[in-house]
Short mmCIF file of C-alpha atoms in Angstrom, two decimals:
data_model
loop_
_atom_site.label_atom_id
_atom_site.label_comp_id
_atom_site.label_asym_id
_atom_site.label_seq_id
_atom_site.Cartn_x
_atom_site.Cartn_y
_atom_site.Cartn_z
CA UNK A 243 -57.98 -68.26 -61.70
CA UNK A 244 -54.26 -67.94 -61.97
CA UNK A 245 -52.39 -71.11 -61.30
CA UNK A 246 -49.16 -70.50 -59.43
CA UNK A 247 -46.35 -72.83 -60.29
CA UNK A 248 -45.22 -74.69 -57.20
CA UNK A 249 -41.64 -74.22 -58.11
CA UNK A 250 -40.24 -70.70 -57.42
CA UNK A 251 -37.57 -71.27 -60.03
CA UNK A 252 -40.24 -71.67 -62.79
CA UNK A 253 -39.64 -68.77 -65.26
CA UNK A 254 -43.20 -67.39 -64.86
CA UNK A 255 -43.27 -67.81 -61.07
CA UNK A 256 -42.82 -64.18 -60.15
CA UNK A 257 -45.21 -62.89 -62.77
CA UNK A 258 -47.88 -65.41 -61.83
CA UNK A 259 -47.39 -64.74 -58.13
CA UNK A 260 -48.02 -60.99 -58.76
CA UNK A 261 -51.19 -61.77 -60.71
CA UNK A 262 -52.33 -64.06 -57.83
CA UNK A 263 -51.82 -61.30 -55.32
CA UNK A 264 -53.83 -58.89 -57.47
CA UNK A 265 -56.69 -61.42 -57.73
CA UNK A 266 -56.78 -61.79 -53.92
CA UNK A 267 -56.72 -58.06 -53.53
CA UNK A 268 -59.51 -57.62 -55.96
CA UNK A 269 -61.67 -60.13 -54.00
CA UNK A 270 -61.09 -57.98 -50.90
CA UNK A 271 -62.24 -54.84 -52.64
CA UNK A 272 -58.81 -53.21 -52.51
CA UNK A 273 -58.51 -52.32 -56.16
CA UNK A 274 -60.06 -49.76 -58.52
CA UNK A 275 -61.44 -50.85 -61.86
CA UNK A 276 -58.30 -49.63 -63.68
CA UNK A 277 -55.87 -51.52 -61.41
CA UNK A 278 -55.52 -54.68 -63.52
CA UNK A 279 -55.19 -52.72 -66.71
CA UNK A 280 -52.39 -50.62 -65.12
CA UNK A 281 -50.70 -53.81 -63.99
CA UNK A 282 -50.88 -55.19 -67.57
CA UNK A 283 -49.16 -52.11 -68.88
CA UNK A 284 -46.46 -52.63 -66.33
CA UNK A 285 -46.11 -56.25 -67.45
CA UNK A 286 -45.43 -55.17 -71.02
CA UNK A 287 -42.70 -52.75 -70.08
CA UNK A 288 -41.17 -55.31 -67.69
CA UNK A 289 -41.11 -57.82 -70.54
CA UNK A 290 -39.19 -55.25 -72.67
CA UNK A 291 -36.68 -54.83 -69.81
CA UNK A 292 -36.13 -58.60 -69.65
CA UNK A 293 -38.07 -58.89 -66.33
CA UNK A 294 -34.88 -58.00 -64.38
CA UNK A 295 -33.37 -55.21 -62.34
CA UNK A 296 -31.11 -53.49 -64.81
CA UNK A 297 -27.94 -51.91 -63.30
CA UNK A 298 -29.15 -48.32 -63.72
CA UNK A 299 -32.37 -49.24 -61.84
CA UNK A 300 -30.26 -50.73 -59.08
CA UNK A 301 -28.24 -47.44 -58.86
CA UNK A 302 -31.54 -45.46 -58.74
CA UNK A 303 -32.77 -47.79 -55.96
CA UNK A 304 -29.62 -47.18 -53.95
CA UNK A 305 -29.99 -43.42 -54.48
CA UNK A 306 -33.65 -43.57 -53.44
CA UNK A 307 -32.82 -45.55 -50.27
CA UNK A 308 -30.03 -43.02 -49.44
CA UNK A 309 -32.68 -40.25 -49.71
CA UNK A 310 -35.08 -42.18 -47.34
CA UNK A 311 -32.30 -42.80 -44.84
CA UNK A 312 -31.19 -39.17 -44.83
CA UNK A 313 -34.62 -37.73 -44.62
CA UNK A 314 -36.04 -35.72 -41.69
CA UNK A 315 -39.53 -36.98 -42.32
CA UNK A 316 -39.76 -39.82 -44.85
CA UNK A 317 -43.15 -41.31 -45.79
CA UNK A 318 -44.11 -44.28 -48.03
CA UNK A 319 -47.30 -43.52 -50.01
CA UNK A 320 -49.32 -46.63 -50.88
CA UNK A 321 -52.01 -47.22 -53.49
CA UNK A 322 -54.10 -50.33 -54.09
CA UNK A 323 -51.66 -52.09 -56.45
CA UNK A 324 -48.63 -51.37 -54.21
CA UNK A 325 -50.45 -52.86 -51.17
CA UNK A 326 -51.57 -55.90 -53.31
CA UNK A 327 -48.16 -56.56 -54.86
CA UNK A 328 -45.85 -55.93 -51.90
CA UNK A 329 -47.88 -54.84 -48.85
CA UNK A 330 -45.95 -56.98 -46.38
CA UNK A 331 -42.57 -56.10 -47.84
CA UNK A 332 -43.36 -52.39 -47.83
CA UNK A 333 -44.40 -52.50 -44.19
CA UNK A 334 -41.14 -54.36 -43.48
CA UNK A 335 -39.22 -51.55 -45.19
CA UNK A 336 -41.21 -48.90 -43.31
CA UNK A 337 -40.48 -50.69 -40.02
CA UNK A 338 -36.73 -50.72 -40.75
CA UNK A 339 -36.77 -47.08 -41.85
CA UNK A 340 -38.89 -46.04 -38.85
CA UNK A 341 -41.28 -44.13 -41.11
CA UNK A 342 -45.07 -44.14 -41.51
CA UNK A 343 -46.96 -45.35 -44.55
CA UNK A 344 -49.95 -43.44 -45.92
CA UNK A 345 -52.67 -44.90 -48.06
CA UNK A 346 -53.32 -42.38 -50.79
CA UNK A 347 -55.44 -43.60 -53.72
CA UNK A 348 -56.54 -42.02 -56.91
CA UNK A 349 -60.13 -43.36 -56.92
CA UNK A 350 -60.91 -42.81 -53.19
CA UNK A 351 -63.99 -44.49 -51.81
CA UNK A 352 -64.64 -45.35 -48.14
CA UNK A 353 -64.95 -49.02 -49.01
CA UNK A 354 -61.59 -49.21 -50.73
CA UNK A 355 -59.83 -47.22 -48.01
CA UNK A 356 -61.33 -49.60 -45.37
CA UNK A 357 -60.27 -52.67 -47.28
CA UNK A 358 -56.68 -51.39 -47.65
CA UNK A 359 -56.42 -50.33 -44.07
CA UNK A 360 -57.76 -53.63 -42.81
CA UNK A 361 -55.43 -55.67 -45.03
CA UNK A 362 -52.32 -53.62 -43.97
CA UNK A 363 -53.33 -53.74 -40.29
CA UNK A 364 -53.61 -57.54 -40.46
CA UNK A 365 -50.13 -57.73 -41.95
CA UNK A 366 -48.73 -55.35 -39.42
CA UNK A 367 -50.13 -57.37 -36.53
CA UNK A 368 -49.15 -60.73 -37.97
CA UNK A 369 -45.51 -59.65 -38.41
CA UNK A 370 -45.32 -57.24 -35.41
CA UNK A 371 -44.20 -54.33 -37.53
CA UNK A 372 -43.92 -50.99 -35.64
CA UNK A 373 -45.41 -48.87 -38.42
CA UNK A 374 -48.04 -46.13 -38.27
CA UNK A 375 -50.68 -46.57 -41.05
CA UNK A 376 -51.97 -43.20 -42.07
CA UNK A 377 -54.64 -42.17 -44.55
CA UNK A 378 -57.97 -42.95 -42.89
CA UNK A 379 -58.45 -39.42 -41.67
CA UNK A 380 -57.11 -36.93 -44.20
CA UNK A 381 -56.76 -33.40 -42.84
CA UNK A 382 -54.87 -31.67 -45.54
CA UNK A 383 -54.83 -31.25 -49.31
CA UNK A 384 -52.11 -31.40 -51.93
CA UNK A 385 -52.14 -28.00 -53.60
CA UNK A 386 -52.96 -28.01 -57.38
CA UNK A 387 -55.10 -31.14 -57.37
CA UNK A 388 -58.90 -31.26 -57.47
CA UNK A 389 -61.31 -33.58 -55.79
CA UNK A 390 -60.73 -36.51 -53.44
CA UNK A 391 -57.36 -37.29 -55.02
CA UNK A 392 -55.89 -34.15 -53.31
CA UNK A 393 -56.69 -35.50 -49.83
CA UNK A 394 -53.71 -36.35 -47.56
CA UNK A 395 -52.60 -36.39 -43.98
CA UNK A 396 -50.88 -33.28 -42.58
CA UNK A 397 -48.27 -35.12 -40.47
CA UNK A 398 -47.87 -37.73 -43.22
CA UNK A 399 -47.53 -36.91 -46.94
CA UNK A 400 -48.19 -33.16 -46.49
CA UNK A 401 -45.27 -32.54 -44.09
CA UNK A 402 -42.89 -35.18 -45.59
CA UNK A 403 -39.57 -34.10 -47.08
CA UNK A 404 -38.81 -37.38 -48.89
CA UNK A 405 -41.61 -39.45 -50.30
CA UNK A 406 -41.49 -42.95 -51.84
CA UNK A 407 -44.55 -43.16 -54.14
CA UNK A 408 -44.64 -46.40 -56.01
CA UNK A 409 -46.90 -46.46 -59.10
CA UNK A 410 -47.88 -42.79 -58.87
CA UNK A 411 -50.19 -40.83 -61.28
CA UNK A 412 -48.55 -38.12 -63.28
CA UNK A 413 -50.68 -35.23 -62.02
CA UNK A 414 -50.06 -36.08 -58.37
CA UNK A 415 -46.29 -36.64 -58.96
CA UNK A 416 -46.20 -33.12 -60.52
CA UNK A 417 -48.09 -31.62 -57.64
CA UNK A 418 -45.88 -33.28 -54.97
CA UNK A 419 -42.72 -32.09 -56.76
CA UNK A 420 -44.24 -28.61 -56.84
CA UNK A 421 -44.50 -28.79 -53.01
CA UNK A 422 -40.67 -29.04 -53.00
CA UNK A 423 -40.48 -32.62 -51.88
CA UNK A 424 -37.95 -35.23 -53.02
CA UNK A 425 -40.20 -37.70 -54.84
CA UNK A 426 -38.95 -41.26 -55.41
CA UNK A 427 -41.07 -43.22 -57.86
CA UNK A 428 -41.18 -46.78 -59.18
CA UNK A 429 -42.42 -46.82 -62.80
CA UNK A 430 -41.77 -49.33 -65.45
CA UNK A 431 -42.48 -46.91 -68.31
CA UNK A 432 -39.46 -44.60 -68.62
CA UNK A 433 -41.50 -42.22 -70.85
CA UNK A 434 -44.38 -41.62 -68.45
CA UNK A 435 -44.95 -38.15 -67.01
CA UNK A 436 -44.37 -39.58 -63.55
CA UNK A 437 -41.02 -41.13 -64.54
CA UNK A 438 -39.91 -37.94 -66.36
CA UNK A 439 -40.77 -35.61 -63.46
CA UNK A 440 -39.65 -37.41 -60.33
CA UNK A 441 -36.53 -36.75 -58.36
CA UNK A 442 -35.43 -40.44 -58.62
CA UNK A 443 -37.13 -42.96 -60.92
CA UNK A 444 -36.67 -46.64 -60.43
CA UNK A 445 -37.52 -48.18 -63.79
CA UNK A 446 -38.22 -51.56 -62.26
CA UNK A 447 -40.95 -53.83 -61.05
CA UNK A 448 -42.33 -52.82 -57.60
CA UNK A 449 -41.74 -56.08 -55.70
CA UNK A 450 -38.19 -56.35 -57.01
CA UNK A 451 -37.45 -52.78 -55.90
CA UNK A 452 -38.80 -53.31 -52.37
CA UNK A 453 -36.88 -56.63 -52.12
CA UNK A 454 -33.69 -54.91 -53.24
CA UNK A 455 -34.19 -52.18 -50.60
CA UNK A 456 -34.91 -54.70 -47.89
CA UNK A 457 -31.90 -56.74 -48.85
CA UNK A 458 -29.67 -53.62 -48.73
CA UNK A 459 -31.10 -52.75 -45.30
CA UNK A 460 -30.66 -56.26 -43.93
CA UNK A 461 -27.03 -56.46 -45.08
CA UNK A 462 -26.24 -53.17 -43.48
CA UNK A 463 -25.04 -52.08 -46.93
CA UNK A 464 -26.55 -48.69 -46.49
CA UNK A 465 -26.09 -46.68 -49.67
CA UNK A 466 -24.91 -43.13 -49.53
CA UNK A 467 -25.94 -40.27 -51.71
CA UNK A 468 -24.21 -39.86 -54.97
CA UNK A 469 -23.99 -36.20 -55.89
CA UNK A 470 -23.41 -37.28 -59.41
CA UNK A 471 -26.70 -39.11 -59.65
CA UNK A 472 -28.55 -37.98 -62.79
CA UNK A 473 -32.17 -39.11 -63.25
CA UNK A 474 -32.13 -38.26 -66.99
CA UNK A 475 -29.27 -40.75 -67.37
CA UNK A 476 -31.32 -43.39 -65.48
CA UNK A 477 -34.24 -42.87 -67.84
CA UNK A 478 -32.00 -42.86 -70.93
CA UNK A 479 -30.36 -46.06 -69.85
CA UNK A 480 -33.75 -47.78 -69.45
CA UNK A 481 -34.81 -46.62 -72.91
CA UNK A 482 -31.54 -47.81 -74.40
CA UNK A 483 -32.03 -51.14 -72.66
CA UNK A 484 -35.49 -51.55 -74.24
CA UNK A 485 -34.18 -50.55 -77.64
CA UNK A 486 -31.41 -53.17 -77.38
CA UNK A 487 -33.99 -55.77 -76.30
CA UNK A 488 -36.10 -55.01 -79.32
CA UNK A 489 -33.02 -55.22 -81.61
CA UNK A 490 -31.67 -58.47 -80.07
CA UNK A 491 -34.99 -60.25 -80.29
CA UNK A 492 -35.43 -59.76 -83.93
CA UNK B 153 -65.77 -46.33 -63.11
CA UNK B 154 -64.25 -45.10 -66.24
CA UNK B 155 -65.56 -41.69 -67.34
CA UNK B 156 -65.90 -41.47 -71.11
CA UNK B 157 -65.30 -38.12 -72.59
CA UNK B 158 -68.45 -36.85 -74.33
CA UNK B 159 -66.37 -35.49 -77.21
CA UNK B 160 -65.07 -38.28 -79.57
CA UNK B 161 -62.28 -35.99 -80.65
CA UNK B 162 -60.84 -36.00 -77.07
CA UNK B 163 -57.32 -37.59 -77.29
CA UNK B 164 -58.18 -40.32 -74.76
CA UNK B 165 -61.72 -41.03 -76.21
CA UNK B 166 -60.83 -44.29 -77.93
CA UNK B 167 -58.79 -45.63 -75.06
CA UNK B 168 -61.44 -44.82 -72.51
CA UNK B 169 -64.16 -46.22 -74.71
CA UNK B 170 -62.33 -49.56 -74.87
CA UNK B 171 -61.94 -49.61 -71.10
CA UNK B 172 -65.62 -48.86 -70.68
CA UNK B 173 -66.51 -51.74 -72.97
CA UNK B 174 -64.33 -54.10 -70.94
CA UNK B 175 -65.93 -52.98 -67.68
CA UNK B 176 -69.43 -53.60 -69.19
CA UNK B 177 -68.22 -57.07 -70.37
CA UNK B 178 -66.85 -57.90 -66.98
CA UNK B 179 -70.13 -57.05 -65.34
CA UNK B 180 -71.84 -59.55 -67.70
CA UNK B 181 -69.32 -62.31 -66.81
CA UNK B 182 -67.78 -62.42 -70.26
CA UNK B 183 -64.14 -62.06 -69.18
CA UNK B 184 -61.56 -64.24 -67.53
CA UNK B 185 -59.49 -62.86 -64.68
CA UNK B 186 -56.52 -62.29 -66.90
CA UNK B 187 -58.49 -60.28 -69.50
CA UNK B 188 -57.91 -56.80 -68.05
CA UNK B 189 -54.18 -57.47 -67.49
CA UNK B 190 -53.93 -58.66 -71.16
CA UNK B 191 -55.63 -55.45 -72.27
CA UNK B 192 -53.20 -53.39 -70.26
CA UNK B 193 -50.33 -55.06 -71.98
CA UNK B 194 -51.89 -54.14 -75.28
CA UNK B 195 -52.33 -50.51 -74.14
CA UNK B 196 -48.59 -50.30 -73.40
CA UNK B 197 -47.63 -51.51 -76.87
CA UNK B 198 -50.24 -49.33 -78.53
CA UNK B 199 -48.76 -46.35 -76.74
CA UNK B 200 -45.36 -47.27 -78.12
CA UNK B 201 -46.87 -47.37 -81.60
CA UNK B 202 -48.36 -43.92 -81.14
CA UNK B 203 -51.91 -45.30 -80.88
CA UNK B 204 -52.31 -45.36 -84.63
CA UNK B 205 -52.52 -47.75 -87.58
CA UNK B 206 -49.01 -47.65 -88.91
CA UNK B 207 -48.68 -48.16 -92.72
CA UNK B 208 -47.26 -51.74 -92.46
CA UNK B 209 -50.22 -52.70 -90.20
CA UNK B 210 -52.60 -51.29 -92.90
CA UNK B 211 -50.84 -53.44 -95.55
CA UNK B 212 -51.13 -56.51 -93.28
CA UNK B 213 -54.85 -55.75 -92.75
CA UNK B 214 -55.40 -55.56 -96.54
CA UNK B 215 -53.51 -58.83 -97.00
CA UNK B 216 -55.57 -60.46 -94.27
CA UNK B 217 -58.85 -59.26 -95.81
CA UNK B 218 -57.73 -60.55 -99.15
CA UNK B 219 -57.16 -64.02 -97.56
CA UNK B 220 -60.59 -63.91 -95.99
CA UNK B 221 -62.26 -62.89 -99.30
CA UNK B 222 -60.51 -65.69 -101.18
CA UNK B 223 -61.10 -68.39 -98.62
CA UNK B 224 -63.24 -71.40 -99.19
CA UNK B 225 -64.27 -71.59 -95.59
CA UNK B 226 -63.25 -68.52 -93.63
CA UNK B 227 -64.07 -68.33 -89.86
CA UNK B 228 -63.66 -65.56 -87.29
CA UNK B 229 -62.62 -66.86 -83.90
CA UNK B 230 -63.65 -64.73 -80.96
CA UNK B 231 -62.52 -64.61 -77.34
CA UNK B 232 -63.84 -62.55 -74.42
CA UNK B 233 -61.82 -59.43 -75.10
CA UNK B 234 -62.54 -59.50 -78.84
CA UNK B 235 -66.29 -59.68 -78.14
CA UNK B 236 -66.03 -56.91 -75.54
CA UNK B 237 -63.97 -54.51 -77.57
CA UNK B 238 -65.57 -54.94 -80.96
CA UNK B 239 -68.37 -57.54 -80.81
CA UNK B 240 -70.76 -55.57 -82.97
CA UNK B 241 -68.12 -54.56 -85.53
CA UNK B 242 -66.83 -58.16 -85.80
CA UNK B 243 -70.38 -59.45 -86.43
CA UNK B 244 -70.78 -56.74 -89.07
CA UNK B 245 -67.59 -57.91 -90.75
CA UNK B 246 -68.68 -61.60 -90.58
CA UNK B 247 -72.03 -60.60 -92.11
CA UNK B 248 -70.34 -58.89 -95.05
CA UNK B 249 -67.87 -61.78 -95.48
CA UNK B 250 -70.70 -64.27 -95.16
CA UNK B 251 -68.76 -66.37 -92.71
CA UNK B 252 -69.48 -67.80 -89.24
CA UNK B 253 -67.96 -66.66 -85.94
CA UNK B 254 -66.87 -69.16 -83.29
CA UNK B 255 -66.39 -68.37 -79.69
CA UNK B 256 -63.26 -70.09 -78.58
CA UNK B 257 -61.88 -69.10 -75.26
CA UNK B 258 -58.78 -70.10 -73.35
CA UNK B 259 -60.35 -70.34 -69.90
CA UNK B 260 -63.59 -72.10 -70.92
CA UNK B 261 -66.41 -72.25 -68.39
CA UNK B 262 -70.12 -72.82 -69.20
CA UNK B 263 -70.94 -69.46 -67.51
CA UNK B 264 -68.49 -67.47 -69.67
CA UNK B 265 -69.60 -69.25 -72.86
CA UNK B 266 -73.24 -68.45 -72.06
CA UNK B 267 -72.53 -64.84 -71.35
CA UNK B 268 -70.61 -64.42 -74.60
CA UNK B 269 -73.17 -66.20 -76.70
CA UNK B 270 -76.00 -64.19 -75.16
CA UNK B 271 -74.25 -60.91 -75.74
CA UNK B 272 -73.41 -61.73 -79.36
CA UNK B 273 -76.89 -63.05 -80.03
CA UNK B 274 -78.38 -59.77 -78.71
CA UNK B 275 -76.07 -57.82 -81.01
CA UNK B 276 -76.92 -60.06 -83.99
CA UNK B 277 -80.67 -59.62 -83.41
CA UNK B 278 -80.49 -55.82 -82.81
CA UNK B 279 -78.63 -55.26 -86.09
CA UNK B 280 -80.20 -58.07 -88.10
CA UNK B 281 -76.85 -59.60 -88.97
CA UNK B 282 -76.99 -62.86 -90.86
CA UNK B 283 -74.21 -64.64 -89.02
CA UNK B 284 -74.01 -68.10 -87.50
CA UNK B 285 -72.60 -68.02 -83.95
CA UNK B 286 -70.71 -71.23 -83.27
CA UNK B 287 -68.95 -72.45 -80.19
CA UNK B 288 -71.66 -73.58 -77.78
CA UNK B 289 -71.43 -77.23 -78.90
CA UNK B 290 -67.78 -78.16 -79.61
CA UNK B 291 -67.55 -81.46 -81.39
CA UNK B 292 -63.88 -81.50 -82.42
CA UNK B 293 -60.43 -80.87 -80.90
CA UNK B 294 -57.43 -78.89 -82.10
CA UNK B 295 -54.61 -81.44 -82.24
CA UNK B 296 -51.62 -80.76 -80.01
CA UNK B 297 -53.54 -78.91 -77.30
CA UNK B 298 -54.61 -80.24 -73.94
CA UNK B 299 -57.73 -79.66 -71.89
CA UNK B 300 -60.84 -77.52 -72.68
CA UNK B 301 -58.77 -75.01 -74.73
CA UNK B 302 -58.52 -77.64 -77.45
CA UNK B 303 -62.31 -77.74 -77.94
CA UNK B 304 -63.74 -76.41 -81.21
CA UNK B 305 -66.46 -76.90 -83.76
CA UNK B 306 -65.92 -79.31 -86.65
CA UNK B 307 -67.70 -77.19 -89.28
CA UNK B 308 -66.22 -74.03 -87.76
CA UNK B 309 -62.57 -73.60 -86.76
CA UNK B 310 -61.69 -77.28 -87.36
CA UNK B 311 -62.64 -77.26 -91.07
CA UNK B 312 -61.68 -73.61 -91.77
CA UNK B 313 -58.99 -72.88 -94.32
CA UNK B 314 -58.52 -69.20 -93.34
CA UNK B 315 -59.03 -68.11 -89.70
CA UNK B 316 -59.04 -64.61 -88.29
CA UNK B 317 -58.04 -65.00 -84.59
CA UNK B 318 -57.78 -61.64 -82.85
CA UNK B 319 -55.81 -61.71 -79.57
CA UNK B 320 -54.74 -65.38 -79.79
CA UNK B 321 -52.65 -67.35 -77.31
CA UNK B 322 -49.26 -68.55 -78.59
CA UNK B 323 -49.83 -72.26 -78.08
CA UNK B 324 -53.11 -72.18 -79.92
CA UNK B 325 -51.74 -70.12 -82.76
CA UNK B 326 -48.94 -72.66 -83.11
CA UNK B 327 -51.45 -75.57 -83.12
CA UNK B 328 -53.69 -73.91 -85.67
CA UNK B 329 -50.70 -73.22 -87.98
CA UNK B 330 -49.70 -76.92 -87.60
CA UNK B 331 -53.11 -77.84 -88.96
CA UNK B 332 -52.09 -76.07 -92.18
CA UNK B 333 -54.48 -73.17 -91.89
CA UNK B 334 -53.82 -69.57 -92.94
CA UNK B 335 -53.87 -67.85 -89.54
CA UNK B 336 -54.50 -64.10 -89.40
CA UNK B 337 -53.79 -62.51 -86.00
CA UNK B 338 -54.13 -59.10 -84.37
CA UNK B 339 -51.40 -58.65 -81.77
CA UNK B 340 -49.93 -55.39 -80.55
CA UNK B 341 -46.74 -57.10 -79.38
CA UNK B 342 -44.61 -57.81 -82.47
CA UNK B 343 -42.32 -60.07 -80.41
CA UNK B 344 -45.00 -62.38 -79.06
CA UNK B 345 -45.02 -66.03 -80.17
CA UNK B 346 -48.42 -65.49 -81.73
CA UNK B 347 -47.17 -62.53 -83.76
CA UNK B 348 -44.04 -64.39 -84.84
CA UNK B 349 -45.86 -67.57 -85.91
CA UNK B 350 -48.88 -66.40 -87.71
CA UNK B 351 -49.41 -66.19 -91.49
CA UNK B 352 -50.31 -62.50 -91.28
CA UNK B 353 -49.86 -60.36 -88.19
CA UNK B 354 -51.70 -57.08 -87.82
CA UNK B 355 -49.64 -55.21 -85.21
CA UNK B 356 -52.51 -52.88 -84.38
CA UNK B 357 -55.36 -52.36 -81.97
CA UNK B 358 -58.28 -54.69 -82.50
CA UNK B 359 -61.10 -52.21 -82.90
CA UNK B 360 -59.04 -50.16 -85.40
CA UNK B 361 -58.30 -53.23 -87.47
CA UNK B 362 -61.96 -54.23 -87.61
CA UNK B 363 -62.96 -50.72 -88.49
CA UNK B 364 -60.38 -50.65 -91.26
CA UNK B 365 -61.63 -53.88 -92.65
CA UNK B 366 -65.22 -52.75 -92.51
CA UNK B 367 -64.34 -49.44 -94.21
CA UNK B 368 -62.57 -51.35 -97.02
CA UNK B 369 -65.57 -53.61 -97.47
CA UNK B 370 -68.01 -50.73 -97.47
CA UNK B 371 -66.02 -48.76 -100.04
CA UNK B 372 -65.87 -51.78 -102.26
CA UNK B 373 -62.04 -51.31 -102.27
CA UNK B 374 -61.50 -55.00 -101.96
CA UNK B 375 -57.77 -55.71 -101.58
CA UNK B 376 -56.14 -58.35 -103.59
CA UNK B 377 -53.40 -60.72 -102.50
CA UNK B 378 -49.90 -59.50 -102.75
CA UNK B 379 -47.58 -62.37 -103.56
CA UNK B 380 -44.74 -60.20 -102.28
CA UNK B 381 -46.26 -59.89 -98.77
CA UNK B 382 -43.70 -60.75 -96.15
CA UNK B 383 -44.85 -61.11 -92.53
CA UNK B 384 -41.29 -60.77 -91.20
CA UNK B 385 -41.09 -57.37 -92.83
CA UNK B 386 -44.36 -56.42 -91.15
CA UNK B 387 -43.05 -57.38 -87.78
CA UNK B 388 -39.67 -55.68 -88.40
CA UNK B 389 -41.40 -52.47 -89.45
CA UNK B 390 -43.43 -52.44 -86.20
CA UNK B 391 -40.27 -52.98 -84.16
CA UNK B 392 -38.57 -50.16 -86.03
CA UNK B 393 -41.52 -47.96 -85.38
CA UNK B 394 -41.39 -48.55 -81.60
CA UNK B 395 -37.62 -47.97 -81.54
CA UNK B 396 -38.11 -44.68 -83.39
CA UNK B 397 -40.85 -43.71 -80.98
CA UNK B 398 -38.54 -44.41 -78.04
CA UNK B 399 -35.79 -42.38 -79.65
CA UNK B 400 -37.99 -39.38 -80.63
CA UNK B 401 -39.52 -39.10 -77.19
CA UNK B 402 -36.29 -38.75 -75.38
#
């Protein structure tokens, strides 16, 4: 079992807290077999970024939030790790944005869907969030994908114009972009296909991104679009940051 | 479940095979909760190395094998991930080297120890390896460590002069070095404390290292010590390789 330091100022506190949340989620049947391995990959990239929100990631977060605020029909897509790591905080964000969340998982089984919906519903009730939780009854398919991973909800992901998809798979990111949507992703690997293809890529740890968005919303510091935003620059800056980290540490 | 490609030339074959082995090991109770996360971190660094044995890692592997061949009392220390990823191949190596293996895990429970010993014993019997499997009855402690993680076997790790410790924890690597041993580690993160402290660091994926060692042994191409070997150069070369990878990909 992961031991969480009692002191939130402990340098490993956040990292251990995230592991603890994943362990709890696993016990509830919310995660696929590959979920912990994927989290480990993220931990490695986060280490190389110095476990911090770098300035270019903060700019990307502001740009993503501006997209969500300006959207006609924004939706937040959630997978198992996103629900495990920041389920409550993502519902809080959806509540403030007035948008639905949709559970959309790569390895879809009825048991995992039920576990995720139950967990989110408990959080929603406990905190009185006014958020519709979609995903249980898919009635549309994302074009270009095969099998259960194409399933989605017509009035959710399918009809969305702006979509926040934390921790998305490369194939599905590509398919969603091909539908003409504005796709906002959170991905710690700036070289991943998802990171490279998205409209806006936040190269940052999921729970930090959601906290940053909630802080911006709470402070009424609502960001506006920057027409000069360039996602290639965001990715290049993250790569440069990692290279500098590797140089400075040796 | 992980689907393994039937074709070993498939680009993801090795990576998916390793995941499959971890899933099997988890079902048998061989792994701690943090094992899959640790593997994911390794996957990320291996990706940044191009999922290959870089030349400096091959030189480190030759140097490590030369140490094992020249040792008075070599021992291979095994944890859950090492047994899961390359249990058979590590027993094969120990058989050829004529040295014992010792199970030495960070999160020691009787259940995990039993599962690991049973799995290794089955492999040993199935392949008629002449290898002593130590670890079940620790009768010594590694100085400087607290709790169950300090436990070891007197005529195993404690009395060893050269120790191969794949995937070692930083604290234990430091404690083993402080005992005056030659410590050979396999660690995909060239910046980790383990990598930085060891006598020889193979910045490479575990199953590739063991395969390389077994191939060298089978071909009777037994490497000799290089007095010019410099572990700092090994680490620097791996960092340079990652930086070049990050540059070339963008």
